[in-house]
mmCIF file with all atom_site columns, C-alpha atoms in Angstrom:
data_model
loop_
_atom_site.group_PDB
_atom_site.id
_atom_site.type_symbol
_atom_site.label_atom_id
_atom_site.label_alt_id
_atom_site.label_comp_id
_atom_site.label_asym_id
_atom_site.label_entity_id
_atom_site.label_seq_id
_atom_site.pdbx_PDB_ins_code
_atom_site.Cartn_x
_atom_site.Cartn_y
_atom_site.Cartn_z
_atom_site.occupancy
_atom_site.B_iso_or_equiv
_atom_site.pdbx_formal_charge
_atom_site.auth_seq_id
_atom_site.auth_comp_id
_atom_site.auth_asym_id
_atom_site.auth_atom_id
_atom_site.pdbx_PDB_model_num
ATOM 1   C CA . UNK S 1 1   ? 110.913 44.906 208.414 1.00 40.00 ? 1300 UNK S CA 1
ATOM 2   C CA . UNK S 1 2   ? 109.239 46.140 204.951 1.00 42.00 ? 1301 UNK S CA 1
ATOM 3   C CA . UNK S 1 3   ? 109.189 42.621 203.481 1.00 43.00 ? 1302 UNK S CA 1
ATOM 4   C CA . UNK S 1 4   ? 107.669 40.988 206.677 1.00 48.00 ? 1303 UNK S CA 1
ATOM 5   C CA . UNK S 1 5   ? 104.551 43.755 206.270 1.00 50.00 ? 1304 UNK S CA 1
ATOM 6   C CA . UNK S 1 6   ? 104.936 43.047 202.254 1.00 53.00 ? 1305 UNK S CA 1
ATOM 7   C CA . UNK S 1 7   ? 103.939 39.213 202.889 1.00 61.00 ? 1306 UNK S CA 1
ATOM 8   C CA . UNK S 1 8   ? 100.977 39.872 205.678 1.00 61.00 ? 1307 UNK S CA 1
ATOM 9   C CA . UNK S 1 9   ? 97.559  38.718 204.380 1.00 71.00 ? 1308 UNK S CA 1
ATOM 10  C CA . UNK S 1 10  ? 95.675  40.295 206.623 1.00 74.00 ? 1309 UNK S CA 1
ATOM 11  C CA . UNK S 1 11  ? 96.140  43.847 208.526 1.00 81.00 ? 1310 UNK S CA 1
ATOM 12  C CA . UNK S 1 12  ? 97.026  44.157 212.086 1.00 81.00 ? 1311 UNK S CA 1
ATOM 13  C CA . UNK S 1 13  ? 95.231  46.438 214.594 1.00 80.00 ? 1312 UNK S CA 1
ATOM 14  C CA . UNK S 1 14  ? 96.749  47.702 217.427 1.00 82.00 ? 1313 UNK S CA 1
ATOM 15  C CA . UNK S 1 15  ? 95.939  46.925 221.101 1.00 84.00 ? 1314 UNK S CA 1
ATOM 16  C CA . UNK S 1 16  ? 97.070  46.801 224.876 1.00 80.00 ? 1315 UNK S CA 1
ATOM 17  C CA . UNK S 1 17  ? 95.724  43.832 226.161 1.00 79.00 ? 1316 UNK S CA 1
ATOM 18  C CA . UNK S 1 18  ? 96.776  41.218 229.200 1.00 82.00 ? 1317 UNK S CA 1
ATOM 19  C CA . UNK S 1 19  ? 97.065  37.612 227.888 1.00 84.00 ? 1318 UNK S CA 1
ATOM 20  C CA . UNK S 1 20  ? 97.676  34.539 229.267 1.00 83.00 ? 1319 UNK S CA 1
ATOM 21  C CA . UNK S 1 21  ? 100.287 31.979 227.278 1.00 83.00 ? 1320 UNK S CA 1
ATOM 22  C CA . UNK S 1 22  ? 100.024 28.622 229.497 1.00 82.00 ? 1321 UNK S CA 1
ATOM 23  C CA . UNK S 1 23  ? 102.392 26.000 228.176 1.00 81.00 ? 1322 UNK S CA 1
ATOM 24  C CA . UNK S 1 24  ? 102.747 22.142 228.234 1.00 74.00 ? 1323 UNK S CA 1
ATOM 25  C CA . UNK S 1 25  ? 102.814 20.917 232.198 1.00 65.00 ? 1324 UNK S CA 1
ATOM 26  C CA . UNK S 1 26  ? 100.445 23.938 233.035 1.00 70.00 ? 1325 UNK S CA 1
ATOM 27  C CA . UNK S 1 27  ? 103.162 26.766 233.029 1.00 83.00 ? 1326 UNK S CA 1
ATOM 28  C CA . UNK S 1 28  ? 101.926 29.674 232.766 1.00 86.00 ? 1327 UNK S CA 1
ATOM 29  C CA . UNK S 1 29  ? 103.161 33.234 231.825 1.00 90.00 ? 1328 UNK S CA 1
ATOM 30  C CA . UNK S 1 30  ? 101.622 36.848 231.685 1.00 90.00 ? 1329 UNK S CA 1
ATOM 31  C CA . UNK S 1 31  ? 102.226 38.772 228.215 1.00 94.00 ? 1330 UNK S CA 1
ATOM 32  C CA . UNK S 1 32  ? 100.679 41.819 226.752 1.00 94.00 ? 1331 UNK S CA 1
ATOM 33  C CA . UNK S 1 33  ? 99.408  41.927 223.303 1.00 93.00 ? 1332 UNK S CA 1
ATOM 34  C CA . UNK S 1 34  ? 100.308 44.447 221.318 1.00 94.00 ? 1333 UNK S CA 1
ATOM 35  C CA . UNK S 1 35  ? 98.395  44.039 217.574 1.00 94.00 ? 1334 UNK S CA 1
ATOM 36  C CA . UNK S 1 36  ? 96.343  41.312 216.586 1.00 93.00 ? 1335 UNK S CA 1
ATOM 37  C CA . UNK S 1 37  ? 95.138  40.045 213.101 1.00 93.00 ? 1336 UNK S CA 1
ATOM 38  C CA . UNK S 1 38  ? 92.921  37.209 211.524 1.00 92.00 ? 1337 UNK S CA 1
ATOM 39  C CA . UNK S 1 39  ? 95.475  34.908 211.792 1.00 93.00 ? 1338 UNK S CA 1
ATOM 40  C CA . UNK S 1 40  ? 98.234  36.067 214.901 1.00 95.00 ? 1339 UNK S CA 1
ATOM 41  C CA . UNK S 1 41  ? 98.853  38.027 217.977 1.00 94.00 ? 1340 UNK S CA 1
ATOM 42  C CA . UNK S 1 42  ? 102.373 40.002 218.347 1.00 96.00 ? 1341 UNK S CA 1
ATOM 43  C CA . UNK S 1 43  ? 102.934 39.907 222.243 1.00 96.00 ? 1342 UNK S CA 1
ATOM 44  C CA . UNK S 1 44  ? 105.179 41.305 224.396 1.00 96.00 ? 1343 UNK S CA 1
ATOM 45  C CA . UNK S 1 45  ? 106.498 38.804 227.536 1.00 95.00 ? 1344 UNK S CA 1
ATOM 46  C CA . UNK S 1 46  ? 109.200 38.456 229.822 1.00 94.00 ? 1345 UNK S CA 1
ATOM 47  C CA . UNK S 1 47  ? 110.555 35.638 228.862 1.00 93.00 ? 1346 UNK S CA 1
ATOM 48  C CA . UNK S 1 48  ? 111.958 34.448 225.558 1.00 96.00 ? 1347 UNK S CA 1
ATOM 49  C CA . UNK S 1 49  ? 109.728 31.648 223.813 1.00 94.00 ? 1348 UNK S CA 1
ATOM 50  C CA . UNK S 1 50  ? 111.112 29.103 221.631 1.00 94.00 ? 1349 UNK S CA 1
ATOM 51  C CA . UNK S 1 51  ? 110.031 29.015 217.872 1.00 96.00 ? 1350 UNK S CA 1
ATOM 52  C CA . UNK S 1 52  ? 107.375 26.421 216.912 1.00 95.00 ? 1351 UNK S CA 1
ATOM 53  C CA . UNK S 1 53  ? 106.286 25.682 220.572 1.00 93.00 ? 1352 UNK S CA 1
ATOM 54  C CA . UNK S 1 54  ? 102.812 25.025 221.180 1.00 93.00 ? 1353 UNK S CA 1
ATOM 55  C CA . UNK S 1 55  ? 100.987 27.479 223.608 1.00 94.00 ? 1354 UNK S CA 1
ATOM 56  C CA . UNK S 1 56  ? 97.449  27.921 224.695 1.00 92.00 ? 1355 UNK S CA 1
ATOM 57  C CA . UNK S 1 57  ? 96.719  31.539 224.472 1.00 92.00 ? 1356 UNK S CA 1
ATOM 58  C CA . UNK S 1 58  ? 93.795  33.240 226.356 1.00 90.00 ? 1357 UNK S CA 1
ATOM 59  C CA . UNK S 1 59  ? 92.722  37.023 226.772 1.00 87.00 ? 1358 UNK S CA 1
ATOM 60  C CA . UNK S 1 60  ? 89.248  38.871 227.270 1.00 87.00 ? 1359 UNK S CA 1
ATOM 61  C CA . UNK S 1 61  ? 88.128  40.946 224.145 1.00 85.00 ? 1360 UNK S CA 1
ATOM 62  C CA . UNK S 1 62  ? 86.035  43.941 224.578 1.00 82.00 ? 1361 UNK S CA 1
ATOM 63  C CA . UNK S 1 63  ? 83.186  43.836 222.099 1.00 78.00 ? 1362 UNK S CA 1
ATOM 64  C CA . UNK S 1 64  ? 80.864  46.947 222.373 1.00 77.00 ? 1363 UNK S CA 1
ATOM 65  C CA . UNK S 1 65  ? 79.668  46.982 226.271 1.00 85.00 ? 1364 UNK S CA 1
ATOM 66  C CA . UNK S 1 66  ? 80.769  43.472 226.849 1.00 86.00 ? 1365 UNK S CA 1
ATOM 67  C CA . UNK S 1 67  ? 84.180  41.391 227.249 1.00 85.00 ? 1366 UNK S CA 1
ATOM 68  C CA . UNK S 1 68  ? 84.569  37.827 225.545 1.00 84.00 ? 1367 UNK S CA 1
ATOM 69  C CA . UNK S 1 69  ? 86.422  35.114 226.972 1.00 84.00 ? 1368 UNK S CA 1
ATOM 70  C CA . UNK S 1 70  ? 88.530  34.310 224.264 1.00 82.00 ? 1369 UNK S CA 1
ATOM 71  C CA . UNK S 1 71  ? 91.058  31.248 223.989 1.00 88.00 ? 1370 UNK S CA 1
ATOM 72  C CA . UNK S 1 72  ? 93.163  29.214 221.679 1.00 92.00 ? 1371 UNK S CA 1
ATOM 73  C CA . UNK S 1 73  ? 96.234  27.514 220.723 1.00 94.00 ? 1372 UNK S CA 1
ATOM 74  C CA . UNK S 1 74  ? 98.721  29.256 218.703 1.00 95.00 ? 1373 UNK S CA 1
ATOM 75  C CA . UNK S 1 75  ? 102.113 28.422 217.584 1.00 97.00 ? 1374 UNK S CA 1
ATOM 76  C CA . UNK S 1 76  ? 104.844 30.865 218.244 1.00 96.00 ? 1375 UNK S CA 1
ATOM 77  C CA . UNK S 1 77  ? 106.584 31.632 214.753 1.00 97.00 ? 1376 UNK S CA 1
ATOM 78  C CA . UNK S 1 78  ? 109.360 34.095 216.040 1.00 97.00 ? 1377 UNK S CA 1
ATOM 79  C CA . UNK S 1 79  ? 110.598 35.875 219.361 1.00 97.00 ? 1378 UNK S CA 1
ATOM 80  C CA . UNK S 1 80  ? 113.049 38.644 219.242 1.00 97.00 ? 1379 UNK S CA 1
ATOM 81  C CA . UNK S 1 81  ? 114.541 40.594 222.152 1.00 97.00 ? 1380 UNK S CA 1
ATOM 82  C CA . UNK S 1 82  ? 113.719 44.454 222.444 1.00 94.00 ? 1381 UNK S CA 1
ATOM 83  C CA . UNK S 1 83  ? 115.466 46.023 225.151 1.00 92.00 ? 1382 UNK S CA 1
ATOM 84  C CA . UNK S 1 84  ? 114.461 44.052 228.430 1.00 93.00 ? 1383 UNK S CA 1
ATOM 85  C CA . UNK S 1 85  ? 111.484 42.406 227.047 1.00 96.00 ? 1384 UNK S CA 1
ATOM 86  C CA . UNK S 1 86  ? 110.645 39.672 223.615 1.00 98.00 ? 1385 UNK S CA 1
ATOM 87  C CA . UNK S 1 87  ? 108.274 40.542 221.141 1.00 97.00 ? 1386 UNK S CA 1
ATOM 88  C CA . UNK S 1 88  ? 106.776 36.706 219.626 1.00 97.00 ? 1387 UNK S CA 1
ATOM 89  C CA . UNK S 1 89  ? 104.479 36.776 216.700 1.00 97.00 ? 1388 UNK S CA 1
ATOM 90  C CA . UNK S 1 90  ? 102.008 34.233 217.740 1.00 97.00 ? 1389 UNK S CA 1
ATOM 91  C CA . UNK S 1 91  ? 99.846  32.304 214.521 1.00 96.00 ? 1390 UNK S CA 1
ATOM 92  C CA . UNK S 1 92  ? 96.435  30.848 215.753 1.00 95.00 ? 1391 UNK S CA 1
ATOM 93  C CA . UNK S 1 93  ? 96.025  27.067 215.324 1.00 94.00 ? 1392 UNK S CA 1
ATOM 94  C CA . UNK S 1 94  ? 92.845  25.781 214.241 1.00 88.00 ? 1393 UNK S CA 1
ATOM 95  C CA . UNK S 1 95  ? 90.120  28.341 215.198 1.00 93.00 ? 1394 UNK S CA 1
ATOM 96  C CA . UNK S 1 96  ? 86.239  27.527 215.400 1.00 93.00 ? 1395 UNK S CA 1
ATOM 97  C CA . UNK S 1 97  ? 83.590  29.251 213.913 1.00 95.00 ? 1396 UNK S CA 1
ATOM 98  C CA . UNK S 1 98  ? 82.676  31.137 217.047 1.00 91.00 ? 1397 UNK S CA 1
ATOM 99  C CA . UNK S 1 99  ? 86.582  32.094 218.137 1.00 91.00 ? 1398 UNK S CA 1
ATOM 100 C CA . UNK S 1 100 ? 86.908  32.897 214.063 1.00 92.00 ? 1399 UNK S CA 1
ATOM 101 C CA . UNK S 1 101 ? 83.188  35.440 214.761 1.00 91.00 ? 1400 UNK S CA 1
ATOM 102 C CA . UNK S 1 102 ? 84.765  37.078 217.896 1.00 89.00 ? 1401 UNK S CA 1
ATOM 103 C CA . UNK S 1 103 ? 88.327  37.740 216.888 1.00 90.00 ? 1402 UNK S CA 1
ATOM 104 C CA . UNK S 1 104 ? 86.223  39.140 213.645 1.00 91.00 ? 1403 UNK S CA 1
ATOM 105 C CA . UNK S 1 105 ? 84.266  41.671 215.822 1.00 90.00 ? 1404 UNK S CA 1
ATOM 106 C CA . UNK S 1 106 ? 87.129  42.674 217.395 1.00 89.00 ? 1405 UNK S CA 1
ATOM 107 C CA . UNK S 1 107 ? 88.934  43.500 214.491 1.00 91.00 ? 1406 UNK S CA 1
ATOM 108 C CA . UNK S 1 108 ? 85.401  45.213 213.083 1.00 92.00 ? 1407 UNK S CA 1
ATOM 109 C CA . UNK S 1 109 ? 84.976  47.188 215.750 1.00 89.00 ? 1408 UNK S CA 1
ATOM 110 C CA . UNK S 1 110 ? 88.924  48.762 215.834 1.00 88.00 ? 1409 UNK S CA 1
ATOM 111 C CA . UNK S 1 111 ? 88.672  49.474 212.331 1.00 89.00 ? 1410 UNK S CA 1
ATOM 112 C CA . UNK S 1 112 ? 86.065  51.355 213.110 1.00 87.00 ? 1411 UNK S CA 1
ATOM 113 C CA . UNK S 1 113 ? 87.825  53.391 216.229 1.00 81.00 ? 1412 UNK S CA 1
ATOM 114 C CA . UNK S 1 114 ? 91.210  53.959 213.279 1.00 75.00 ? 1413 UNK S CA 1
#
């Protein structure tokens, strides 16, 4: 697990929130996330997901007194079982400037709450 944290770019901040992961043919599966970063979301789900598969991620951030819609595609880069559950480190695709600003904010403000 050390070298995995050695070759992170950016630092993860934990967090307990509900996502969404909705998949090609409009499946759809609940997951919690569990840290987030600049560039990925570890979740936990129910279900084991398939490296390299496509998903469209969404999940409401809480910034200050308000909650932002936030959504995205990602790319799951791993899944590993962990008792009855999978963990899946999740890379975002191709943010924009705006989803780039909130995810930013987020990550500002639990900083700040460390």
């Amino acid at each position: 697990m050390a070298k995995l944290d050695e070759r992170r770019v950016y630092k993860r901040f934990d967090i307990n929130q509900a996502i969404t992961l909705t998949f090609p043919k409009e499946n759809y599966i609940n997951a919690v996330g569990i840290n987030i970063s600049k560039t990925g979301l570890l979740c936990k789900t129910d279900i084991f997901l398939d490296s390299y598969t496509r998903v469209f991620l969404m999940l409401s951030i809480p910034i200050g007194n308000d909650n932002k819609s936030f959504s995205c595609e990602a790319i799951v880069i791993w899944c590993q079982k962990e008792d009855e559950e999978y963990n899946a480190g999740l890379q975002f695709v191709e943010l924009f400037d705006e989803q780039k600003e909130i995810i930013q904010n987020y990550i500002n403000e639990l900083e700040l709450n460390e």
